[in-house]
Short mmCIF file of C-alpha atoms in Angstrom, two decimals:
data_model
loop_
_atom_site.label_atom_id
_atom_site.label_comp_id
_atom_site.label_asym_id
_atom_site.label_seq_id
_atom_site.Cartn_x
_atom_site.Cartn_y
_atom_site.Cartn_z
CA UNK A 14 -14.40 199.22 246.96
CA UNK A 15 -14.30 202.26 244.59
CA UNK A 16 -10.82 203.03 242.81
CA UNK A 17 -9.16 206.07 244.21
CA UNK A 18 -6.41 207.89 243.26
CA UNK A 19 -4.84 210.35 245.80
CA UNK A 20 -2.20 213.52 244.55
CA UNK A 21 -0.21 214.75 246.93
CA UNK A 22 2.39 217.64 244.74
CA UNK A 23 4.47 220.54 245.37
CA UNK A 24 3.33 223.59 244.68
CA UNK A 25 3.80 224.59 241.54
CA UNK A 26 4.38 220.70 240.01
CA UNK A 27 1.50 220.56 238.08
CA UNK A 28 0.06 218.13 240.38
CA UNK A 29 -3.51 219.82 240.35
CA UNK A 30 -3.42 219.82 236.71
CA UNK A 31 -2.37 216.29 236.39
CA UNK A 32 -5.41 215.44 238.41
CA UNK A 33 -7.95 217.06 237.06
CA UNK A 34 -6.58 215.43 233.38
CA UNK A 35 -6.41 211.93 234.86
CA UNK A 36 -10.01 212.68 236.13
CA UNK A 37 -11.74 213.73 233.03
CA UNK A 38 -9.93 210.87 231.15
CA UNK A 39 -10.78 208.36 233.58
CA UNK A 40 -14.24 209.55 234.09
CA UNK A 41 -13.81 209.36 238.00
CA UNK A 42 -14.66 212.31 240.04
CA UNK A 43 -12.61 215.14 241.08
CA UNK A 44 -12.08 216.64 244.55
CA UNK A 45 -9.71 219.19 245.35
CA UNK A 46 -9.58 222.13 248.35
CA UNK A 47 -11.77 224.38 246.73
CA UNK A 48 -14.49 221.35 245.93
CA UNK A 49 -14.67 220.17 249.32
CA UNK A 50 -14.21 223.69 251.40
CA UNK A 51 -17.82 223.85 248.62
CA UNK A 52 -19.31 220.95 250.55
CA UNK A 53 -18.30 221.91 253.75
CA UNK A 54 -20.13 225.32 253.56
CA UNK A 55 -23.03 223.29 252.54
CA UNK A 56 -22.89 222.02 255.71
CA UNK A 57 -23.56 225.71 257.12
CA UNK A 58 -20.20 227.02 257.57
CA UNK A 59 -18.90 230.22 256.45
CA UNK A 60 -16.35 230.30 253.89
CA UNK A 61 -13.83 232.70 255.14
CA UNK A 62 -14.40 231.05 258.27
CA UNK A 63 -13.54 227.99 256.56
CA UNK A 64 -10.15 229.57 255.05
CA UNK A 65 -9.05 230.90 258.35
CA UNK A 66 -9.39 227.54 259.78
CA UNK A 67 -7.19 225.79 257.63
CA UNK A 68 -4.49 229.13 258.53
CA UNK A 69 -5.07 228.05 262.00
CA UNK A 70 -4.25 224.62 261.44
CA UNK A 71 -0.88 225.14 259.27
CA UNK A 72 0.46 228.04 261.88
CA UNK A 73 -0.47 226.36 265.70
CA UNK A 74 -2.61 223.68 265.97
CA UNK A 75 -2.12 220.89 268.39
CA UNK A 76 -0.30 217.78 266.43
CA UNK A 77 -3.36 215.55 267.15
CA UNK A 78 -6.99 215.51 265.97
CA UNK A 79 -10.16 213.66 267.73
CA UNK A 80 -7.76 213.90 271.33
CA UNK A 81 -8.82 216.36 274.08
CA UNK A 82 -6.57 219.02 275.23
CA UNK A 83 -7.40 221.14 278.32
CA UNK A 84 -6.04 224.30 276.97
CA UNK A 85 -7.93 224.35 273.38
CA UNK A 86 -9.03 227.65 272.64
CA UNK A 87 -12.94 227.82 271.71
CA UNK A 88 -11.68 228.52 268.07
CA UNK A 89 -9.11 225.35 267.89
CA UNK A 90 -12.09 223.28 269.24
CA UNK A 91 -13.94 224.37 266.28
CA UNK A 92 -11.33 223.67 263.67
CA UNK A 93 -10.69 220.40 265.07
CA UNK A 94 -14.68 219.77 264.72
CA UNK A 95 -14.19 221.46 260.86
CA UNK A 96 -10.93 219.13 260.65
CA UNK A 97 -12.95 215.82 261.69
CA UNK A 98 -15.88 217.15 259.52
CA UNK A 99 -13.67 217.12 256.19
CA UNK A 100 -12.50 213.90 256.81
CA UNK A 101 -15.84 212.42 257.10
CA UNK A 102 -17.15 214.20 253.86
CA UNK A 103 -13.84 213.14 252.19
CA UNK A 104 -14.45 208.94 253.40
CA UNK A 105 -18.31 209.70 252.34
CA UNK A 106 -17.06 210.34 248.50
CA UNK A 107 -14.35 207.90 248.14
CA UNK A 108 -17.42 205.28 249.52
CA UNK A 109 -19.53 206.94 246.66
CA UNK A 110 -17.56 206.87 243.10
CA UNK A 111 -14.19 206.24 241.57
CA UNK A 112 -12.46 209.39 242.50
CA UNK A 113 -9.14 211.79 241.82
CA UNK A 114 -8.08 213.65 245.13
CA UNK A 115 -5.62 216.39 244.96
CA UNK A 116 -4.03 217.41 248.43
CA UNK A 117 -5.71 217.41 251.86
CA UNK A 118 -3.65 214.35 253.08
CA UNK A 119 -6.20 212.36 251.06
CA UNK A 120 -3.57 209.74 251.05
CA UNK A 121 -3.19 209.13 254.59
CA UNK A 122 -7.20 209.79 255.59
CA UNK A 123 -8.17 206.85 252.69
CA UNK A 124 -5.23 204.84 254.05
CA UNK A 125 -7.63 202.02 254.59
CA UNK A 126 -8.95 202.63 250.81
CA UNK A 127 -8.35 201.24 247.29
CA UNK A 128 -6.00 204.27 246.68
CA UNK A 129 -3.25 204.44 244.59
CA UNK A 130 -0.84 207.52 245.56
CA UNK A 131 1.02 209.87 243.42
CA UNK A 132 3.54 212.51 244.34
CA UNK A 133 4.07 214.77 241.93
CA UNK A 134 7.40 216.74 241.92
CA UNK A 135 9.81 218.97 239.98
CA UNK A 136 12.77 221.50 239.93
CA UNK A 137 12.93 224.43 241.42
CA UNK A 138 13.33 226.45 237.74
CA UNK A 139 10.35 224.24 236.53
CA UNK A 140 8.12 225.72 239.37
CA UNK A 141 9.00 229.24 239.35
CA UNK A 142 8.52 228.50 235.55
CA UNK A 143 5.12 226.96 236.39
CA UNK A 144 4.19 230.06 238.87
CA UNK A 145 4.98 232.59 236.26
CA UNK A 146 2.31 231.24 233.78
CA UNK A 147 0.05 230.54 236.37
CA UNK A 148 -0.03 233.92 237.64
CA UNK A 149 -2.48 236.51 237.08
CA UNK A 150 -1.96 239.24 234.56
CA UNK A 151 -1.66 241.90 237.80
CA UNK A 152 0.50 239.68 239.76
CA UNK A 153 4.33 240.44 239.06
CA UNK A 154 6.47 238.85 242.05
CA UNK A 155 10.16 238.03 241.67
CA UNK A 156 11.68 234.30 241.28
CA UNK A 157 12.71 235.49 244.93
CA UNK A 158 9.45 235.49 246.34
CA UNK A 159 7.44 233.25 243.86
CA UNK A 160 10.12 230.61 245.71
CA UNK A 161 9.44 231.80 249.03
CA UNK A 162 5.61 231.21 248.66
CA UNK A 163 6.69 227.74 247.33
CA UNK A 164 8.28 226.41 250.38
CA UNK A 165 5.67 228.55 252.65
CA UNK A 166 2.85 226.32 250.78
CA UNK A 167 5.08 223.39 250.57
CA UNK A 168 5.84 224.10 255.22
CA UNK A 169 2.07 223.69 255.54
CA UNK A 170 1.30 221.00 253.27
CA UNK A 171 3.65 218.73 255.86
CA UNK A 172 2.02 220.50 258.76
CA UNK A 173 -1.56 219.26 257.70
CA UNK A 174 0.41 215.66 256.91
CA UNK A 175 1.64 216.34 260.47
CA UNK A 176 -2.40 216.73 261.57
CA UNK A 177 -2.84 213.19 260.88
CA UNK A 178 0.02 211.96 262.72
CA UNK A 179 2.38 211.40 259.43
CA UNK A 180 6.35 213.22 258.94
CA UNK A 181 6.79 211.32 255.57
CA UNK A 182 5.11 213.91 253.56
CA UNK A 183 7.59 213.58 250.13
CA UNK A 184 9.04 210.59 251.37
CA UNK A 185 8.77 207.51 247.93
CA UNK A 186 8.17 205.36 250.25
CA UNK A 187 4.87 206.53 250.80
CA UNK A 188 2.98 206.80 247.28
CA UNK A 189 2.77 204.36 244.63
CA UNK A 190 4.26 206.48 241.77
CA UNK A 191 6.36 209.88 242.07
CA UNK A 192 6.85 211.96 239.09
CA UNK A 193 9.49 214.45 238.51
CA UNK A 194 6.99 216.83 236.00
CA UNK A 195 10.29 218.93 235.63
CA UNK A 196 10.93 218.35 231.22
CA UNK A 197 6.90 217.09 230.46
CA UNK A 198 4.30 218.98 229.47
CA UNK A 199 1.68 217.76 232.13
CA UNK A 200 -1.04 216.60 229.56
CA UNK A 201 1.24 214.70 227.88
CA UNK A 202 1.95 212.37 230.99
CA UNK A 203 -1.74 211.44 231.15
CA UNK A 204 -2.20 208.26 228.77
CA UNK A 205 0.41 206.66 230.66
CA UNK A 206 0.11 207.49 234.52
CA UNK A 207 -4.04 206.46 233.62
CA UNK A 208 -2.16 202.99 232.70
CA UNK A 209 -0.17 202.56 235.58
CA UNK A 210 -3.00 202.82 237.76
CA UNK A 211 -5.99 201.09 235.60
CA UNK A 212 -3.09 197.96 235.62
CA UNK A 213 -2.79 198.51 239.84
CA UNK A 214 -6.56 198.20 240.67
CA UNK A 215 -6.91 195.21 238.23
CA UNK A 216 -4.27 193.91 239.65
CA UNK A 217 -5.57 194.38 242.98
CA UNK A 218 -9.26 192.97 242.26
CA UNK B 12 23.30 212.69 221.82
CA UNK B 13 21.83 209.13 222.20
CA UNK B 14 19.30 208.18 224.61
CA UNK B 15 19.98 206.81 227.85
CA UNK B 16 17.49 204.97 230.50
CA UNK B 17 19.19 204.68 233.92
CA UNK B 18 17.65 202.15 236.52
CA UNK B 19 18.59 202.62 239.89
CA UNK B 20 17.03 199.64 242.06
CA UNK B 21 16.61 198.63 245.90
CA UNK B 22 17.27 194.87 245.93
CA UNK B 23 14.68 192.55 245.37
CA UNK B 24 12.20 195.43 243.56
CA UNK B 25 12.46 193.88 239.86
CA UNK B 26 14.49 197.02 238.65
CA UNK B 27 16.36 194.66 236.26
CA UNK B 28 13.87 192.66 235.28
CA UNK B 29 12.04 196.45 234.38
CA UNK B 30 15.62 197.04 232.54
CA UNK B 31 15.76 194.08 230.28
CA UNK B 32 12.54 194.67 229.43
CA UNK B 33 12.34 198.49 228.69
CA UNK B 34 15.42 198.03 226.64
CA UNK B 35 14.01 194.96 224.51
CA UNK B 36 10.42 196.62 223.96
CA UNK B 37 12.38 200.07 223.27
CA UNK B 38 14.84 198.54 220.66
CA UNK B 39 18.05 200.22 222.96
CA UNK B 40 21.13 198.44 224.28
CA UNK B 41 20.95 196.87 227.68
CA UNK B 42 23.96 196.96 230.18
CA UNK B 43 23.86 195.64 233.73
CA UNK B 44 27.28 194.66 236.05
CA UNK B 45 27.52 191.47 234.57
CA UNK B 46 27.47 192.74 231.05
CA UNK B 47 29.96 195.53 231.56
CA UNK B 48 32.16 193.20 234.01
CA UNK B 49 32.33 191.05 230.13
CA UNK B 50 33.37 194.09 228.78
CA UNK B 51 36.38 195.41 231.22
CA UNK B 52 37.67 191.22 231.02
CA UNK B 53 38.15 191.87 227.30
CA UNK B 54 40.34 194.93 228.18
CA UNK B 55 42.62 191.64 230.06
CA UNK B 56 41.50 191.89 233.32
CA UNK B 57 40.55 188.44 235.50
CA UNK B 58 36.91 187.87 236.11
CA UNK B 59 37.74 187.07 240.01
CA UNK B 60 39.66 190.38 240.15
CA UNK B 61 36.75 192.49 238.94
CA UNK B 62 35.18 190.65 241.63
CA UNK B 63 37.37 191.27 244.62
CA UNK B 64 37.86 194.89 243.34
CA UNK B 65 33.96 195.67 243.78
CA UNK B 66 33.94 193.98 246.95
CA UNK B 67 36.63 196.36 248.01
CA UNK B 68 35.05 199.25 247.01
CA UNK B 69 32.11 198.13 248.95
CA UNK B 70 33.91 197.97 252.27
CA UNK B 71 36.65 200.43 252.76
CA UNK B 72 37.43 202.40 249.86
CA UNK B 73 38.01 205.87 249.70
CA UNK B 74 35.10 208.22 249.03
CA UNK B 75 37.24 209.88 246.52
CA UNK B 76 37.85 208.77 242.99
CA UNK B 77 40.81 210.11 240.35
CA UNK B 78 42.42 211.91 243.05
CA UNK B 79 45.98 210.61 244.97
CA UNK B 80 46.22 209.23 248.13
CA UNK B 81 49.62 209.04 249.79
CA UNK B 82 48.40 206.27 251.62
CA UNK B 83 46.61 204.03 248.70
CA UNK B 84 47.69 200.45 249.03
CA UNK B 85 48.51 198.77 245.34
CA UNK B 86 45.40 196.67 245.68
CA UNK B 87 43.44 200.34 246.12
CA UNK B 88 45.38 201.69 243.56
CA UNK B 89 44.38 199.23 241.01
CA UNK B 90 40.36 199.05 242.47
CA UNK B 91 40.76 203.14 241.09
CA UNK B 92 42.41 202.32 238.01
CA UNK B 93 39.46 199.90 237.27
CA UNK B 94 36.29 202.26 238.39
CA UNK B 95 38.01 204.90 236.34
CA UNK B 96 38.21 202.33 233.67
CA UNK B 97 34.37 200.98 234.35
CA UNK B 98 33.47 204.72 233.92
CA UNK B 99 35.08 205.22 230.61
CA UNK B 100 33.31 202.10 229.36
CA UNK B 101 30.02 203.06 230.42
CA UNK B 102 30.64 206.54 229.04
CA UNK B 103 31.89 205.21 225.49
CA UNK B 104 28.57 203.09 225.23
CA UNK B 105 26.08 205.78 226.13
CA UNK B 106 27.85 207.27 223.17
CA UNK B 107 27.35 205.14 220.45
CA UNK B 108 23.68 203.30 221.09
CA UNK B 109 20.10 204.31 222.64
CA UNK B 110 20.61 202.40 226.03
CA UNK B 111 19.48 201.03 229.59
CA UNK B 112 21.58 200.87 232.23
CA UNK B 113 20.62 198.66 235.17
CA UNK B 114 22.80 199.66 238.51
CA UNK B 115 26.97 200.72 238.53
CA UNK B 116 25.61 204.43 239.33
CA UNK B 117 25.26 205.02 236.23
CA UNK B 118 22.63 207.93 236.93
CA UNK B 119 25.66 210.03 238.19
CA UNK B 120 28.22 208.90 235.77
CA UNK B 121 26.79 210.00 232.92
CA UNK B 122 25.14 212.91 234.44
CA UNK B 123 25.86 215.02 231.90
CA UNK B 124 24.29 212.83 229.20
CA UNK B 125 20.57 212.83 227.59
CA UNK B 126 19.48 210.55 230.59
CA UNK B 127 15.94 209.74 232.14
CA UNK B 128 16.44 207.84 235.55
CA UNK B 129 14.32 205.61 237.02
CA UNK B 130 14.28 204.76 240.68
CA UNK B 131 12.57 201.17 241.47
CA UNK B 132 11.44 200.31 244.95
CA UNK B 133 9.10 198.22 246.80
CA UNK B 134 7.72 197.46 250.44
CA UNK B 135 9.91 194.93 252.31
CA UNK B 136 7.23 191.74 251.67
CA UNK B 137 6.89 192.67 248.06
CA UNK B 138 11.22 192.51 247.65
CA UNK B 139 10.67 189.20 249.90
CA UNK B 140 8.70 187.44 247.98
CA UNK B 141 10.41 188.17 244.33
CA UNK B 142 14.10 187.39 245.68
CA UNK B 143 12.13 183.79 246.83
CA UNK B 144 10.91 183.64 243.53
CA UNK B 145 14.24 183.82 241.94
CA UNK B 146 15.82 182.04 244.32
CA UNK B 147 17.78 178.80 243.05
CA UNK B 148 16.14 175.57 243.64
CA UNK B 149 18.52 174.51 246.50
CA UNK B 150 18.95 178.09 248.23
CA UNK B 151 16.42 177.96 251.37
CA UNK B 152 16.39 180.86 252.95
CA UNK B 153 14.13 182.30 255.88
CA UNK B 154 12.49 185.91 255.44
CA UNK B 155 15.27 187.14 258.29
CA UNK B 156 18.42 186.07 256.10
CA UNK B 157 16.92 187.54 252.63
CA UNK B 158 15.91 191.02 254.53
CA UNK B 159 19.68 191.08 255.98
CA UNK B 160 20.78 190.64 252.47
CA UNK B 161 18.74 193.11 250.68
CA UNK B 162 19.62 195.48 253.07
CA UNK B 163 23.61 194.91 253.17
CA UNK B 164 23.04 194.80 249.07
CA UNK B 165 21.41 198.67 249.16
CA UNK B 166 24.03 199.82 251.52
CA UNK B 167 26.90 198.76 249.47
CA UNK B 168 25.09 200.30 245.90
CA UNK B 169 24.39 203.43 247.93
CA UNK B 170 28.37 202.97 249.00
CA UNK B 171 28.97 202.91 245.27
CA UNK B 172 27.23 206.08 244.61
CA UNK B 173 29.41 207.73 247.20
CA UNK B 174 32.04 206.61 245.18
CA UNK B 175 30.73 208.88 242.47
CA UNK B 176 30.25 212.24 244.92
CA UNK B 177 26.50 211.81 245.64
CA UNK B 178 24.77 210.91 249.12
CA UNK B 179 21.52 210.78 247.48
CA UNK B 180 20.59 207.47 246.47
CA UNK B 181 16.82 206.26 246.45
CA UNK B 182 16.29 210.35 246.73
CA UNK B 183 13.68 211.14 244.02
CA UNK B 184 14.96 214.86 243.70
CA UNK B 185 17.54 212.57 242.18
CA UNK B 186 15.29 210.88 239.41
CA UNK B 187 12.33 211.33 236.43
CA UNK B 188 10.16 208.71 237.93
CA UNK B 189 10.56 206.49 241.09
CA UNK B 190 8.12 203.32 241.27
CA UNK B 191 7.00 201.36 243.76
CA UNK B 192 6.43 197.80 242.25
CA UNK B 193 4.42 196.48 245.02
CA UNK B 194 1.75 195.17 243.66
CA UNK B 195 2.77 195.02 240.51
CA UNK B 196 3.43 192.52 237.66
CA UNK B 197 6.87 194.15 235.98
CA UNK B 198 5.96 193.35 232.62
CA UNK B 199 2.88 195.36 233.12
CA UNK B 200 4.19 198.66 233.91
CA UNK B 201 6.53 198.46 230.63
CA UNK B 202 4.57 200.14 228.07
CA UNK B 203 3.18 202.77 230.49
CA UNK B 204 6.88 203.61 231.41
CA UNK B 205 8.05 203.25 227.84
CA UNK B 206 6.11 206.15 226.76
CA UNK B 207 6.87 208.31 229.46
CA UNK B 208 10.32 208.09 228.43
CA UNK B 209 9.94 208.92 224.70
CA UNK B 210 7.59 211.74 225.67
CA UNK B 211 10.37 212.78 227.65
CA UNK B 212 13.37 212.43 225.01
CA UNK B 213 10.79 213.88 222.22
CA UNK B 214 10.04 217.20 224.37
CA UNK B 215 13.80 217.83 225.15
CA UNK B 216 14.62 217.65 221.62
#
């Protein structure tokens, strides 16, 4: 079985950053939204028919994938098909290479995998913090709103948790490591979290 | 200001094994309960008392420390005198040396101190099997009586932080790092964790 590492973060935690780093130094393979949506429309779909999907999915979709329900609308049957679809392409690569996830409930659809979990985490100050230098140069929004987008992303990260029948999105219990980024410079944290998890799957062998 | 590792532990998880050994590969002072119950005997109180007095706080002791109440009995009143006392100690030693502290919610005590806490946890079979493994040669115990004493153990440390103000024990909001141990060899994780702390007291400098 390959090594996988899953990242599941708040938004604006550094999480993707962390791991994309842990990736590159690890020389495993690295899979986030944007990657994957990429394979997906390989598969013939449409991009923005891709993104409105996944608004579909955090606003109204039915708690329950691969389950009929009488009243699906034509366009919820085809974002449970798109749903079912990325979780087949997302079992294909973790079957192919050592790989870094980052978000789509990764850690709950490899459940059955060699996965090691992370949550990444920090203060609220840290992640405006993290926003602001993020941003783009046009892009001025208050600490006000840059919060507001924080829990909106946060709300919907849960909701796709929710999609695979988990509420314990956040919750230690679930992940092998959490990390409050909140203090570190996210490169800086790399040497060791690539440690922690070389020492698990050896461990695990 | 000196710097201070605080380990806050679910029974059974190898948070003070992770303690001792953080503090001996780190060079720092390590304090646990036993160590600082030493400490408060040398200010004349009687080993058993100490004992009693936590056992109190445990069960039925206000949620409310260094303020009056009319109704205190003069065993309560001395089970403050001593907390307030246990606090002053703890406070006075975070002062002097680099440090670990292992449990006595220390992570809220010295809140205002250059702290990194660490949460340790563990799945159920994981805690299990290490309090079997440290059981004494003549203590048989089935899996039933150890998970009924690992869980009345948490409750009365997360009664002890209430002591202190704070409902959120085990909450990672709460703490730098929280890690799950299952699967784990302690000594293992020590020089990944080791690091992460002195990247952590180097970038707040």
């Amino acid at each position: 079985m390959k090594n996988i590492i899953t990242i599941t973060r708040e938004f604006g935690s550094g999480g993707r950053e962390l791991g994309k780093r842990l990736a590159e130094s690890l020389g495993y393979k690295y899979y986030d939204k944007d990657i994957i949506s990429r394979i997906i429309q390989k598969c013939g779909y449409d991009k923005r028919y891709i993104k409105s999907i996944d608004k579909i999915s955090n606003d109204d979709f039915p708690y329950t994938v691969c389950r009929s329900f009488s009243l699906y609308s034509s366009h919820q049957k085809q974002a449970t098909d798109l749903l079912v679809l990325e979780q087949k392409i997302i079992k294909e690569l973790a079957t192919k290479n050592n790989c870094v996830f980052v978000g789509r409930s990764t850690d709950l659809i490899l459940r059955n995998y060699n996965c090691f979990n992370i949550f990444v985490y920090a203060n609220t100050e840290s992640k405006i913090a993290r926003c602001k230098e993020k941003a783009q140069k046009n892009e001025i929004n208050s600490d006000k709103e840059i919060l507001k987008n924080i829990k909106l992303i946060d709300k919907s990260r849960k909701k796709h948790n929710l999609l695979l029948g988990s509420d314990g999105w956040g919750q230690k219990e679930n992940y092998n490591l959490c990390i409050n980024t909140t203090g570190f410079e996210i490169k800086s944290l790399v040497p060791s979290i690539e440690n922690v998890t070389k020492i698990y799957f050896e461990e695990k062998k």
